[in-house]
Amino acid sequence: MGENRLPVVDARDIVKVYQSGSEQLKVLDHVSIQVRRKDFIAILGPSGSGKSTLMHILGCLDLPTSGEYYLDGLDVLRLKENQLAEIRNKKLGFVFQKFNLLPRLTAIQNVVLPLLYRGIDEKEAMKLAEEKLSLLGLGERLNHKPNELSGGEQQRVAIARAIVGNPEVILADEPTGNLDSKSTKDVIGVFQELNKQGNTIVMITHDVEVARQANKIFYIRDGKIYDDGGLP
Amino acid sequence: MRFKQLLKLVLINVSQNKVRSFLTTLGVIVGTATVFLVVAIGKGGEAQVSEQFSKLNVGSIMVMPAQRGKVVDPLTKKDAQLFTESDNIAHAFPVLRGNGDINYADFSLNGGFIAIPPEFQQSNNLTIQQGRALEDEDEKKKNKCAVLGAELANTLTDGNPSEIVGQSITINRRKFEVVGIYNRVGDTGSPFSYDDAAFIAYSVGEKYLLGTRANPTIMVEATGLETVQAAIDDITYILNETHRMGGAEQFRILDAGSRLAAAQESARTMSLLLLAVAVVVLIVSGIGIMNVMFVTVKERTGEIGILKAIGAKKREILGQFLAEAVVISLAGGVLGAVLGFLAVPLLKYLELPAVPSVGGIVLGLTFSVITGVFFGFYPAWKAAELSPIDALRYE
């Protein structure tokens, strides 16, 4: 096993408990997951299974109640909020079900934003953003606002935003959940292509067909995770 | 993120909501305009006071009855003579004032006349434009002659003053010969206008126009600014000696210095009052900004989540929303300064002196920015403190 096959995402015994009133809700129950560089992983589960919570924890947007999480060798649970923001900026790229583009910004302004938060010079950043958008076939749509784009196009803008900073891991939360079948195929194709180019992708979905396009599937049910062969 | 890009982002957000931004900043517009006008009015008042007093000798002192109307124990010519015996006093002139019908040819008006000892003219810069001045002879012989203020002469002759010299006028149906016209003196800071009055010799006024009702004011000139207080003390002493019935109490002694101070004080009070109004307006508008910023933060909670997901730090979120508040209030400040400028002619029309100044603009804009920072901080801080996941999940 080469150096580049070390796990970039290494989460162990992750527990997440929500307190609602006097009741405790265990959303994640000792979940462990390793993702190696260049993996394309799907986490498949029905709604309410805890897959989104897992995604938020892997994305450093939320902290687990207990467990350990190393991202690219960094002990995430010991980091301060500003350091987490920096990790989200440099090591992670998010793709959401609802695209989550900023409505008042154009496509290229949306894509350039993570680079600006990184402190990269605006001219340089614009060049990179334009490159990524062109790569995703949106070279003609740079100055369109989200509401002027189709769902598939919006999701491709979101993907461009996720990859523009060359993250270690792309996290996609139901990326096809709001798309028609043609756009779904389209977006999955983009992910496969990105994976072929060496990007590491973790994709959450409830759609078996979509999950099958990944190289490896984890199943999640009632807060517990099972790998390929292990679904009861 | 660098400042320039942050500002760009802020401007995009603010300009997408123009109407709301404008309504939010309405209070700031009014507040800044008020601050600007406060400074303008303050400066105008200052200018007016110093103009009023520029022609007034600061060594001059006025002695007059404390009460209007009938006076039991009036001042007399003799009092004025006694005053001049003080080492601290250069001159003291009794002056009689009255109102009456002034007639020339078939033109009649109600005007003022002033009876003065002839020496009064030299020490009050009354110079002759045409004809001659009042002379000692007129005082001694009680000559019924008058010298007119420039404005009065102009009015009586309908703009052709030179014709009146040598002619007769009547004051309260008594005939006087016009012997001269004074040069225009403008505002002297004295409570009556010289340019609108007819001047006659003191003795003449006493004899023909006022008679036993003569109730003079005595205009005193101290030898210098530093002797004003000593002169006032001397005057008080003399009045106590000569008017044993009521003493100096029944007279008012006004010196120019204290009148100047009083005028400045009232101008300052006016400015402070207006400034207080401006501050209240800005506080109210600041609360408005705070409310709108809270609504904005609430509305854009999801967006804040997105920004946090792509790596915005707390201080960057804080900076963005704070900058939004400041941009909105600063825009209000600029509009307010323009509004203030437009209001200056209106104030002038209302005879409120106002002098626009760069200082006023700077102060107004400073206040508007302070309002934005102060009231924008809490909502921006709230936005920055949102947890990324709560913000992202917010619907």
Tab-separated table of C-alpha atoms in Angstrom, chain B residues 32-273:
chain	number	residue	atom	x	y	z
B	32	THR	CA	-26.887	63.774	9.374
B	33	ALA	CA	-28.701	66.694	7.782
B	34	THR	CA	-29.520	67.917	11.278
B	35	VAL	CA	-25.926	67.634	12.420
B	36	PHE	CA	-24.819	69.486	9.314
B	37	LEU	CA	-27.396	72.223	9.928
B	38	VAL	CA	-26.512	72.442	13.613
B	39	VAL	CA	-22.967	73.268	12.652
B	40	ALA	CA	-24.166	75.645	9.927
B	41	ILE	CA	-26.548	77.443	12.277
B	42	GLY	CA	-23.917	77.550	14.995
B	43	LYS	CA	-21.447	79.134	12.620
B	44	GLY	CA	-24.139	81.450	11.255
B	45	GLY	CA	-25.054	82.580	14.755
B	46	GLU	CA	-21.413	83.137	15.564
B	47	ALA	CA	-20.951	85.175	12.405
B	48	GLN	CA	-24.076	87.173	13.142
B	49	VAL	CA	-23.003	87.937	16.680
B	50	SER	CA	-19.519	88.974	15.693
B	51	GLU	CA	-20.916	91.088	12.869
B	52	GLN	CA	-23.373	92.737	15.195
B	53	PHE	CA	-20.676	93.543	17.641
B	54	SER	CA	-17.929	94.429	15.230
B	55	LYS	CA	-19.145	98.001	15.064
B	56	LEU	CA	-19.724	98.220	18.733
B	57	ASN	CA	-17.040	99.551	20.964
B	58	VAL	CA	-16.540	96.975	23.685
B	59	GLY	CA	-15.933	99.833	26.097
B	60	SER	CA	-19.453	101.177	25.683
B	61	ILE	CA	-21.940	100.998	28.515
B	62	MET	CA	-25.633	101.761	28.401
B	63	VAL	CA	-27.565	103.058	31.393
B	64	MET	CA	-31.310	102.882	31.089
B	65	PRO	CA	-34.392	102.572	33.260
B	66	ALA	CA	-34.946	98.998	34.320
B	67	GLN	CA	-38.648	99.180	33.614
B	68	ARG	CA	-40.441	100.229	30.511
B	69	GLY	CA	-43.133	102.841	30.519
B	70	LYS	CA	-43.559	105.583	33.058
B	71	VAL	CA	-40.530	106.191	35.208
B	72	VAL	CA	-40.841	107.995	38.536
B	73	ASP	CA	-37.244	108.983	38.827
B	74	PRO	CA	-35.746	109.258	35.368
B	75	LEU	CA	-32.141	109.758	34.411
B	76	THR	CA	-31.145	113.286	33.604
B	77	LYS	CA	-28.664	115.220	31.579
B	78	LYS	CA	-26.986	116.045	34.843
B	79	ASP	CA	-26.315	112.385	35.563
B	80	ALA	CA	-24.422	112.197	32.281
B	81	GLN	CA	-22.324	115.198	33.279
B	82	LEU	CA	-21.562	113.618	36.638
B	83	PHE	CA	-20.495	110.379	34.929
B	84	THR	CA	-17.896	112.192	32.826
B	85	GLU	CA	-16.195	113.357	36.007
B	86	SER	CA	-15.121	109.746	36.650
B	87	ASP	CA	-11.561	108.987	35.575
B	88	ASN	CA	-12.734	105.764	34.051
B	89	ILE	CA	-15.237	107.316	31.710
B	90	ALA	CA	-14.363	109.061	28.454
B	91	HIS	CA	-17.826	110.237	27.396
B	92	ALA	CA	-21.370	110.040	28.624
B	93	PHE	CA	-24.236	111.210	26.467
B	94	PRO	CA	-27.871	111.408	27.398
B	95	VAL	CA	-29.949	110.178	24.496
B	96	LEU	CA	-33.683	110.606	24.082
B	97	ARG	CA	-35.669	108.370	21.838
B	98	GLY	CA	-39.182	108.645	20.645
B	99	ASN	CA	-41.593	107.643	17.940
B	100	GLY	CA	-43.842	109.830	15.958
B	101	ASP	CA	-45.334	110.823	12.650
B	102	ILE	CA	-42.729	112.223	10.329
B	103	ASN	CA	-44.028	114.247	7.409
B	104	TYR	CA	-42.349	115.488	4.299
B	105	ALA	CA	-44.308	117.157	1.528
B	106	ASP	CA	-47.387	114.911	1.356
B	107	PHE	CA	-45.596	111.783	2.525
B	108	SER	CA	-46.051	110.604	6.085
B	109	LEU	CA	-44.606	107.751	8.054
B	110	ASN	CA	-44.265	106.602	11.598
B	111	GLY	CA	-40.627	106.793	12.487
B	112	GLY	CA	-38.133	107.183	15.263
B	113	PHE	CA	-36.298	110.266	16.344
B	114	ILE	CA	-33.251	110.548	18.528
B	115	ALA	CA	-32.210	113.585	20.479
B	116	ILE	CA	-28.489	113.779	21.132
B	117	PRO	CA	-25.867	116.208	22.330
B	118	PRO	CA	-23.902	117.159	19.183
B	119	GLU	CA	-20.666	115.559	20.459
B	120	PHE	CA	-22.458	112.220	20.272
B	121	GLN	CA	-21.974	112.278	16.522
B	122	GLN	CA	-18.185	112.117	16.607
B	123	SER	CA	-17.952	109.310	19.066
B	124	ASN	CA	-20.566	107.246	17.223
B	125	ASN	CA	-19.176	107.552	13.694
B	126	LEU	CA	-22.100	109.565	12.416
B	127	THR	CA	-20.565	111.338	9.436
B	128	ILE	CA	-22.217	113.718	7.051
B	129	GLN	CA	-23.104	112.698	3.532
B	130	GLN	CA	-24.733	115.974	2.624
B	131	GLY	CA	-25.400	119.290	4.356
B	132	ARG	CA	-24.096	119.696	7.862
B	133	ALA	CA	-24.056	117.930	11.203
B	134	LEU	CA	-25.778	119.055	14.390
B	135	GLU	CA	-23.713	121.722	16.087
B	136	ASP	CA	-23.261	123.094	19.602
B	137	GLU	CA	-25.116	126.155	18.438
B	138	ASP	CA	-28.202	124.056	17.719
B	139	GLU	CA	-28.048	122.611	21.217
B	140	LYS	CA	-27.583	125.968	22.905
B	141	LYS	CA	-30.151	127.881	20.896
B	142	LYS	CA	-32.539	124.974	20.623
B	143	ASN	CA	-32.641	125.299	16.848
B	144	LYS	CA	-35.392	123.250	15.320
B	145	CYS	CA	-33.190	121.530	12.810
B	146	ALA	CA	-32.725	117.826	12.083
B	147	VAL	CA	-30.162	115.577	10.436
B	148	LEU	CA	-31.629	112.437	8.875
B	149	GLY	CA	-30.371	108.888	8.778
B	150	ALA	CA	-29.616	107.747	5.214
B	151	GLU	CA	-32.485	105.273	5.045
B	152	LEU	CA	-35.053	107.689	6.413
B	153	ALA	CA	-34.019	110.386	3.936
B	154	ASN	CA	-34.303	107.866	1.162
B	155	THR	CA	-37.761	106.717	2.200
B	156	LEU	CA	-39.186	110.213	2.683
B	157	THR	CA	-38.029	111.367	-0.722
B	158	ASP	CA	-38.857	108.180	-2.513
B	159	GLY	CA	-35.248	107.518	-3.477
B	160	ASN	CA	-34.121	111.067	-4.125
B	161	PRO	CA	-32.606	112.135	-0.795
B	162	SER	CA	-30.573	115.113	-1.970
B	163	GLU	CA	-33.733	117.185	-2.498
B	164	ILE	CA	-34.680	117.127	1.180
B	165	VAL	CA	-31.739	119.132	2.528
B	166	GLY	CA	-32.916	122.652	3.251
B	167	GLN	CA	-36.563	121.589	3.230
B	168	SER	CA	-38.904	121.277	6.159
B	169	ILE	CA	-40.326	118.188	7.726
B	170	THR	CA	-42.631	117.818	10.660
B	171	ILE	CA	-42.142	115.476	13.552
B	172	ASN	CA	-45.298	115.040	15.593
B	173	ARG	CA	-46.655	118.137	13.842
B	174	ARG	CA	-43.686	120.278	14.840
B	175	LYS	CA	-41.708	121.780	12.040
B	176	PHE	CA	-37.990	121.063	11.648
B	177	GLU	CA	-35.533	122.129	9.012
B	178	VAL	CA	-33.492	119.304	7.517
B	179	VAL	CA	-29.875	120.494	7.554
B	180	GLY	CA	-28.066	117.313	6.609
B	181	ILE	CA	-28.005	113.590	5.920
B	182	TYR	CA	-25.677	111.110	7.562
B	183	ASN	CA	-23.740	108.424	5.785
B	184	ARG	CA	-25.178	104.977	6.175
B	185	VAL	CA	-23.845	103.310	9.346
B	186	GLY	CA	-25.535	99.922	9.101
B	187	ASP	CA	-26.164	97.779	12.126
B	188	THR	CA	-24.489	99.300	15.169
B	189	GLY	CA	-25.491	96.723	17.710
B	190	SER	CA	-27.490	99.382	19.452
B	191	PRO	CA	-31.131	98.564	19.996
B	192	PHE	CA	-32.286	101.231	17.544
B	193	SER	CA	-31.334	101.808	13.970
B	194	TYR	CA	-29.479	105.048	13.243
B	195	ASP	CA	-30.153	104.858	9.525
B	196	ASP	CA	-33.920	104.985	10.031
B	197	ALA	CA	-33.995	107.837	12.536
B	198	ALA	CA	-34.157	111.614	12.519
B	199	PHE	CA	-31.579	113.258	14.803
B	200	ILE	CA	-32.173	116.472	16.642
B	201	ALA	CA	-30.303	118.333	19.360
B	202	TYR	CA	-30.913	117.031	22.873
B	203	SER	CA	-32.298	120.287	24.213
B	204	VAL	CA	-34.674	120.480	21.283
B	205	GLY	CA	-36.021	117.034	21.904
B	206	GLU	CA	-36.526	117.844	25.554
B	207	LYS	CA	-38.301	121.068	24.843
B	208	TYR	CA	-40.489	120.314	21.877
B	209	LEU	CA	-41.058	116.632	21.536
B	210	LEU	CA	-40.925	114.874	24.863
B	211	GLY	CA	-41.183	117.559	27.446
B	212	THR	CA	-41.696	116.234	30.943
B	213	ARG	CA	-41.860	112.693	29.637
B	214	ALA	CA	-38.163	112.940	28.776
B	215	ASN	CA	-36.614	109.715	29.986
B	216	PRO	CA	-33.146	109.471	28.565
B	217	THR	CA	-30.806	106.568	28.181
B	218	ILE	CA	-27.224	107.484	28.951
B	219	MET	CA	-24.623	106.084	26.617
B	220	VAL	CA	-21.280	105.897	28.344
B	221	GLU	CA	-17.882	105.155	26.899
B	222	ALA	CA	-15.296	103.778	29.307
B	223	THR	CA	-11.712	104.911	28.782
B	224	GLY	CA	-10.775	101.404	27.801
B	225	LEU	CA	-11.852	97.793	27.922
B	226	GLU	CA	-10.043	97.238	31.218
B	227	THR	CA	-11.816	100.159	32.929
B	228	VAL	CA	-15.336	98.977	32.033
B	229	GLN	CA	-15.901	97.366	35.421
B	230	ALA	CA	-14.521	100.375	37.320
B	231	ALA	CA	-16.716	102.647	35.203
B	232	ILE	CA	-19.772	100.538	36.046
B	233	ASP	CA	-18.887	100.807	39.736
B	234	ASP	CA	-18.565	104.580	39.429
B	235	ILE	CA	-21.894	104.815	37.626
B	236	THR	CA	-23.558	102.741	40.316
B	237	TYR	CA	-22.070	104.937	43.023
B	238	ILE	CA	-23.182	108.147	41.332
B	239	LEU	CA	-26.701	106.843	40.714
B	240	ASN	CA	-27.018	105.822	44.345
B	241	GLU	CA	-26.002	109.344	45.369
B	242	THR	CA	-28.183	111.257	42.939
B	243	HIS	CA	-31.290	109.078	42.888
B	244	ARG	CA	-31.754	108.534	46.570
B	245	MET	CA	-35.349	107.369	46.176
B	246	GLY	CA	-34.641	104.150	44.315
B	247	GLY	CA	-30.862	104.189	43.942
B	248	ALA	CA	-29.026	102.445	41.152
B	249	GLU	CA	-31.378	99.469	41.486
B	250	GLN	CA	-33.992	101.068	39.291
B	251	PHE	CA	-31.603	101.298	36.348
B	252	ARG	CA	-30.131	98.739	34.089
B	253	ILE	CA	-26.439	99.059	33.296
B	254	LEU	CA	-25.461	97.086	30.196
B	255	ASP	CA	-21.968	96.846	28.912
B	256	ALA	CA	-21.135	95.599	25.454
B	257	GLY	CA	-18.878	92.845	26.727
B	258	SER	CA	-21.594	91.178	28.753
B	259	ARG	CA	-24.084	91.640	25.945
B	260	LEU	CA	-21.638	89.951	23.605
B	261	ALA	CA	-21.220	87.129	26.090
B	262	ALA	CA	-24.987	86.775	26.443
B	263	ALA	CA	-25.479	86.677	22.691
B	264	GLN	CA	-22.758	84.075	22.278
B	265	GLU	CA	-24.231	82.085	25.100
B	266	SER	CA	-27.666	82.016	23.514
B	267	ALA	CA	-26.181	80.990	20.162
B	268	ARG	CA	-24.354	78.177	21.911
B	269	THR	CA	-27.500	77.068	23.714
B	270	MET	CA	-29.325	76.934	20.395
B	271	SER	CA	-26.546	74.805	18.888
B	272	LEU	CA	-26.514	72.424	21.830
B	273	LEU	CA	-30.261	72.027	21.658
